[in-house]
mmCIF file of C-alpha atoms in Angstrom:
data_model
loop_
_atom_site.group_PDB
_atom_site.id
_atom_site.type_symbol
_atom_site.label_atom_id
_atom_site.label_comp_id
_atom_site.label_asym_id
_atom_site.label_seq_id
_atom_site.Cartn_x
_atom_site.Cartn_y
_atom_site.Cartn_z
ATOM 1 C CA MET A 11 208.232 30.399 219.524
ATOM 2 C CA ARG A 12 204.698 29.966 221.133
ATOM 3 C CA THR A 13 202.603 32.884 221.746
ATOM 4 C CA THR A 14 201.154 33.986 225.060
ATOM 5 C CA LYS A 15 197.876 32.201 224.162
ATOM 6 C CA GLN A 16 199.624 29.142 223.547
ATOM 7 C CA PHE A 17 201.915 29.359 226.769
ATOM 8 C CA VAL A 18 198.783 29.827 228.911
ATOM 9 C CA LYS A 19 197.180 26.958 227.550
ATOM 10 C CA SER A 20 199.842 24.617 227.480
ATOM 11 C CA GLY A 21 201.387 25.891 230.812
ATOM 12 C CA LEU A 22 199.032 25.593 233.653
ATOM 13 C CA LEU A 23 196.444 23.644 231.713
ATOM 14 C CA ALA A 24 198.821 20.828 230.939
ATOM 15 C CA VAL A 25 200.632 21.020 234.628
ATOM 16 C CA LEU A 26 197.249 20.719 236.294
ATOM 17 C CA THR A 27 195.374 18.216 233.845
ATOM 18 C CA ALA A 28 198.567 15.767 233.272
ATOM 19 C CA GLY A 29 200.099 15.903 237.149
ATOM 20 C CA THR A 30 197.919 17.380 239.813
ATOM 21 C CA PHE A 31 194.535 17.018 239.123
ATOM 22 C CA ILE A 32 193.107 13.638 238.297
ATOM 23 C CA ALA A 33 190.584 12.789 235.869
ATOM 24 C CA CYS A 34 188.136 10.178 236.852
ATOM 25 C CA GLN A 35 184.610 8.593 236.790
ATOM 26 C CA GLN A 36 182.628 8.311 240.313
ATOM 27 C CA THR A 37 182.214 4.423 241.135
ATOM 28 C CA LYS A 38 179.966 2.600 243.460
ATOM 29 C CA ASN A 39 180.605 0.555 246.129
ATOM 30 C CA GLU A 40 178.458 -2.443 245.878
ATOM 31 C CA GLY A 41 175.567 -2.805 248.389
ATOM 32 C CA THR A 42 175.321 1.123 248.968
ATOM 33 C CA GLY A 43 173.723 3.969 247.296
ATOM 34 C CA SER A 44 175.140 6.860 245.759
ATOM 35 C CA PRO A 45 178.346 8.163 247.382
ATOM 36 C CA ALA A 46 177.848 10.795 250.100
ATOM 37 C CA ALA A 47 178.544 14.632 249.114
ATOM 38 C CA ALA A 48 180.661 16.653 251.585
ATOM 39 C CA ALA A 49 178.882 20.187 251.802
ATOM 40 C CA LYS A 50 181.517 23.126 250.710
ATOM 41 C CA ASP A 51 182.491 24.155 254.021
ATOM 42 C CA GLY A 52 184.628 20.959 254.253
ATOM 43 C CA GLY A 53 182.269 18.119 255.892
ATOM 44 C CA ALA A 54 183.915 14.947 255.735
ATOM 45 C CA ALA A 55 182.685 11.851 253.590
ATOM 46 C CA SER A 56 180.812 8.664 254.543
ATOM 47 C CA ASN A 57 181.951 5.523 254.703
ATOM 48 C CA SER A 58 179.744 4.723 252.147
ATOM 49 C CA GLY A 59 181.299 6.397 249.289
ATOM 50 C CA PHE A 60 183.916 9.261 248.459
ATOM 51 C CA ILE A 61 183.946 12.856 247.387
ATOM 52 C CA ILE A 62 185.271 14.397 244.284
ATOM 53 C CA ALA A 63 185.901 18.224 243.781
ATOM 54 C CA TYR A 64 186.681 20.323 241.148
ATOM 55 C CA VAL A 65 188.875 23.527 240.361
ATOM 56 C CA ASP A 66 188.415 26.118 237.751
ATOM 57 C CA ILE A 67 191.497 26.334 235.870
ATOM 58 C CA ASP A 68 190.364 29.545 234.100
ATOM 59 C CA THR A 69 190.032 31.246 237.653
ATOM 60 C CA VAL A 70 193.391 30.180 239.113
ATOM 61 C CA GLU A 71 195.051 31.685 235.984
ATOM 62 C CA ALA A 72 193.447 34.806 236.682
ATOM 63 C CA HIS A 73 193.796 35.067 240.385
ATOM 64 C CA TYR A 74 197.199 32.716 241.449
ATOM 65 C CA ASP A 75 200.046 35.802 241.944
ATOM 66 C CA TYR A 76 202.594 33.420 241.466
ATOM 67 C CA PHE A 77 201.470 32.217 238.043
ATOM 68 C CA LYS A 78 200.575 35.779 236.630
ATOM 69 C CA VAL A 79 203.933 37.481 237.750
ATOM 70 C CA LYS A 80 205.863 34.641 236.165
ATOM 71 C CA LYS A 81 203.599 34.682 232.695
ATOM 72 C CA ALA A 82 204.494 38.254 232.760
ATOM 73 C CA GLU A 83 207.727 37.651 232.730
ATOM 74 C CA LEU A 84 208.051 34.992 230.448
ATOM 75 C CA GLU A 85 206.011 37.400 227.675
ATOM 76 C CA LYS A 86 208.318 40.323 228.141
ATOM 77 C CA LYS A 87 211.229 37.995 227.523
ATOM 78 C CA GLN A 88 209.450 36.376 224.558
ATOM 79 C CA GLN A 89 208.829 40.108 223.147
ATOM 80 C CA ALA A 90 212.254 41.155 223.569
ATOM 81 C CA ILE A 91 213.374 38.167 221.829
ATOM 82 C CA ASP A 92 211.113 38.814 219.190
ATOM 83 C CA ASN A 93 212.551 42.469 218.884
ATOM 84 C CA GLU A 94 215.917 41.666 218.844
ATOM 85 C CA LEU A 95 215.817 38.997 216.046
ATOM 86 C CA ASN A 96 213.353 41.245 214.056
ATOM 87 C CA ALA A 97 216.005 44.282 214.192
ATOM 88 C CA ASN A 98 218.564 41.780 213.102
ATOM 89 C CA ALA A 99 216.316 40.516 210.329
ATOM 90 C CA ARG A 100 215.707 44.026 208.926
ATOM 91 C CA ALA A 101 219.397 45.107 209.266
ATOM 92 C CA LEU A 102 220.241 42.183 206.857
ATOM 93 C CA GLN A 103 217.496 42.796 204.515
ATOM 94 C CA ASN A 104 218.396 46.520 204.264
ATOM 95 C CA GLU A 105 222.239 45.225 203.722
ATOM 96 C CA ALA A 106 220.789 42.650 200.832
ATOM 97 C CA ALA A 107 218.852 45.432 199.399
ATOM 98 C CA ASP A 108 221.826 47.841 199.373
ATOM 99 C CA PHE A 109 223.987 45.351 197.553
ATOM 100 C CA GLN A 110 221.025 44.420 194.943
ATOM 101 C CA ARG A 111 221.234 48.046 194.038
ATOM 102 C CA ARG A 112 224.761 48.239 193.584
ATOM 103 C CA VAL A 113 224.496 45.340 191.024
ATOM 104 C CA ASN A 114 221.849 46.873 189.303
ATOM 105 C CA ALA A 115 223.867 50.202 188.756
ATOM 106 C CA ASN A 116 226.608 47.902 187.604
ATOM 107 C CA SER A 117 229.029 49.466 190.297
ATOM 108 C CA VAL A 118 230.151 46.048 191.768
ATOM 109 C CA THR A 119 232.776 43.800 190.392
ATOM 110 C CA GLN A 120 232.226 39.970 189.925
ATOM 111 C CA ALA A 121 234.965 39.309 192.550
ATOM 112 C CA GLU A 122 233.516 41.805 195.168
ATOM 113 C CA GLY A 123 229.666 40.256 193.968
ATOM 114 C CA GLU A 124 230.875 36.698 195.218
ATOM 115 C CA ALA A 125 232.520 38.063 198.366
ATOM 116 C CA THR A 126 229.455 40.022 199.499
ATOM 117 C CA GLN A 127 227.127 36.983 198.301
ATOM 118 C CA ARG A 128 229.253 34.842 200.482
ATOM 119 C CA ALA A 129 229.245 37.560 203.553
ATOM 120 C CA LEU A 130 225.233 37.832 203.456
ATOM 121 C CA TYR A 131 224.857 34.143 203.303
ATOM 122 C CA GLY A 132 227.180 33.761 206.511
ATOM 123 C CA LYS A 133 225.216 36.416 207.943
ATOM 124 C CA GLN A 134 222.205 34.934 207.339
ATOM 125 C CA GLN A 135 223.361 31.560 208.785
ATOM 126 C CA GLN A 136 224.311 33.197 212.078
ATOM 127 C CA LEU A 137 221.321 34.788 212.399
ATOM 128 C CA GLU A 138 219.247 31.614 212.052
ATOM 129 C CA GLY A 139 221.452 29.952 215.007
ATOM 130 C CA LYS A 140 221.307 32.837 216.942
ATOM 131 C CA ALA A 141 217.349 32.436 216.840
ATOM 132 C CA GLN A 142 217.573 28.998 217.455
ATOM 133 C CA ASN A 143 219.447 29.264 220.564
ATOM 134 C CA MET A 144 217.384 32.367 222.119
ATOM 135 C CA ARG A 145 214.377 30.075 221.636
ATOM 136 C CA SER A 146 215.946 27.040 222.847
ATOM 137 C CA GLU A 147 217.147 29.248 226.074
ATOM 138 C CA TYR A 148 213.193 30.476 226.320
ATOM 139 C CA ALA A 149 211.948 26.930 226.081
ATOM 140 C CA GLU A 150 214.171 25.746 229.168
ATOM 141 C CA GLN A 151 212.938 28.987 231.118
ATOM 142 C CA GLU A 152 209.570 28.187 230.222
ATOM 143 C CA ASN A 153 209.843 24.162 231.493
ATOM 144 C CA LYS A 154 211.617 25.346 234.712
ATOM 145 C CA PHE A 155 208.044 27.554 235.157
ATOM 146 C CA ASN A 156 206.282 24.883 234.302
ATOM 147 C CA GLU A 157 208.248 22.410 236.852
ATOM 148 C CA GLU A 158 207.884 25.111 239.803
ATOM 149 C CA LEU A 159 203.933 25.293 239.320
ATOM 150 C CA GLN A 160 203.899 21.630 239.326
ATOM 151 C CA LYS A 161 205.721 21.321 242.645
ATOM 152 C CA ARG A 162 203.921 24.303 244.130
ATOM 153 C CA LEU A 163 200.305 22.943 243.224
ATOM 154 C CA ASN A 164 201.461 18.993 244.226
ATOM 155 C CA ASP A 165 202.519 20.381 247.588
ATOM 156 C CA PHE A 166 199.593 22.497 248.335
ATOM 157 C CA LEU A 167 197.251 19.640 247.614
ATOM 158 C CA ALA A 168 199.101 17.137 249.639
ATOM 159 C CA LYS A 169 198.423 19.383 252.736
ATOM 160 C CA TYR A 170 194.939 20.744 251.493
ATOM 161 C CA ASN A 171 193.966 17.218 251.305
ATOM 162 C CA ALA A 172 195.674 15.509 254.109
ATOM 163 C CA ASP A 173 192.488 14.848 255.912
ATOM 164 C CA LYS A 174 191.497 12.442 252.946
ATOM 165 C CA ARG A 175 188.155 14.468 252.687
ATOM 166 C CA TYR A 176 188.325 14.201 248.623
ATOM 167 C CA ALA A 177 189.211 10.991 246.555
ATOM 168 C CA TYR A 178 189.816 12.806 243.503
ATOM 169 C CA ILE A 179 190.350 16.741 242.484
ATOM 170 C CA LEU A 180 188.982 17.265 238.922
ATOM 171 C CA SER A 181 190.297 20.222 236.696
ATOM 172 C CA TYR A 182 187.767 22.105 234.738
ATOM 173 C CA ARG A 183 188.499 24.852 231.680
ATOM 174 C CA THR A 184 185.387 26.431 229.969
ATOM 175 C CA GLY A 185 184.908 24.701 226.722
ATOM 176 C CA ALA A 186 188.153 22.371 227.167
ATOM 177 C CA SER A 187 186.936 19.889 229.650
ATOM 178 C CA ASN A 188 185.602 16.358 229.544
ATOM 179 C CA VAL A 189 183.747 17.647 232.559
ATOM 180 C CA LEU A 190 179.898 17.520 231.796
ATOM 181 C CA TYR A 191 178.126 18.878 234.600
ATOM 182 C CA LYS A 192 179.710 20.329 238.126
ATOM 183 C CA ASP A 193 178.000 21.417 241.346
ATOM 184 C CA ASP A 194 179.330 24.463 242.382
ATOM 185 C CA LYS A 195 179.249 23.428 245.761
ATOM 186 C CA TYR A 196 182.030 21.153 244.855
ATOM 187 C CA ASP A 197 184.122 24.090 243.794
ATOM 188 C CA ILE A 198 187.036 24.327 245.967
ATOM 189 C CA THR A 199 188.990 27.168 243.320
ATOM 190 C CA THR A 200 188.825 29.544 245.923
ATOM 191 C CA GLU A 201 190.226 27.673 248.744
ATOM 192 C CA VAL A 202 192.906 26.420 246.335
ATOM 193 C CA ILE A 203 193.802 30.318 244.868
ATOM 194 C CA LYS A 204 193.693 31.374 248.585
ATOM 195 C CA GLY A 205 196.074 28.583 249.563
ATOM 196 C CA LEU A 206 198.530 28.548 247.051
ATOM 197 C CA ASN A 207 198.833 32.969 247.596
ATOM 198 C CA ASP A 208 199.397 32.250 251.086
ATOM 199 C CA ALA A 209 201.962 30.039 250.142
ATOM 200 C CA SER A 210 203.475 32.241 248.052
ATOM 201 C CA LYS A 211 203.516 35.142 250.462
ATOM 202 C CA GLU A 212 205.340 32.824 253.341
ATOM 203 C CA ALA A 213 208.213 31.697 250.858
ATOM 204 C CA SER A 214 208.943 35.149 249.960
ATOM 205 C CA GLU A 215 209.007 36.561 253.558
ATOM 206 C CA LYS A 216 211.230 33.777 254.265
ATOM 207 C CA LYS A 217 213.748 34.532 251.791
#
């Protein structure tokens, strides 16, 4: 089962880098100078080049309300699964320890011992099956969240960049990015977070 830290990295980061935000290299058109840069207030790109913007993933994770709520829900479910499985495992261990004490005290016949061993083994197999089912169910819920997150990001960015002001939008994460240099005036993270949160509020109000 993945931990919360693993989920954060494999959830939003995977979705953004693999689907929505596309990594690219800036190219130059023959016979032209450097591509024109759009100002942070949304100035249009010139015909001589194209504009690349970026989104800070750490900041999105910290301020995108939908992500924070869903992550907390999944963490709560994961903790509940861990607690239940740990309680079941302790109960089985206690039962096995009690059986061993009876064996050491010579208070168990051979037939009783064999029957108890089979019963304990059966309970262990059941617990392993239960753990597998619960973890599979959790993974399915996590996948559904990632799919919903992907759709929300895709839908928002399609509207946000409808005027084609940006040719590419990169993802950036401190210590885990292929972006070697970034100019803050091309940072659209705040706009993206606001748009995502506004869209979530609108969707909730319509329900």
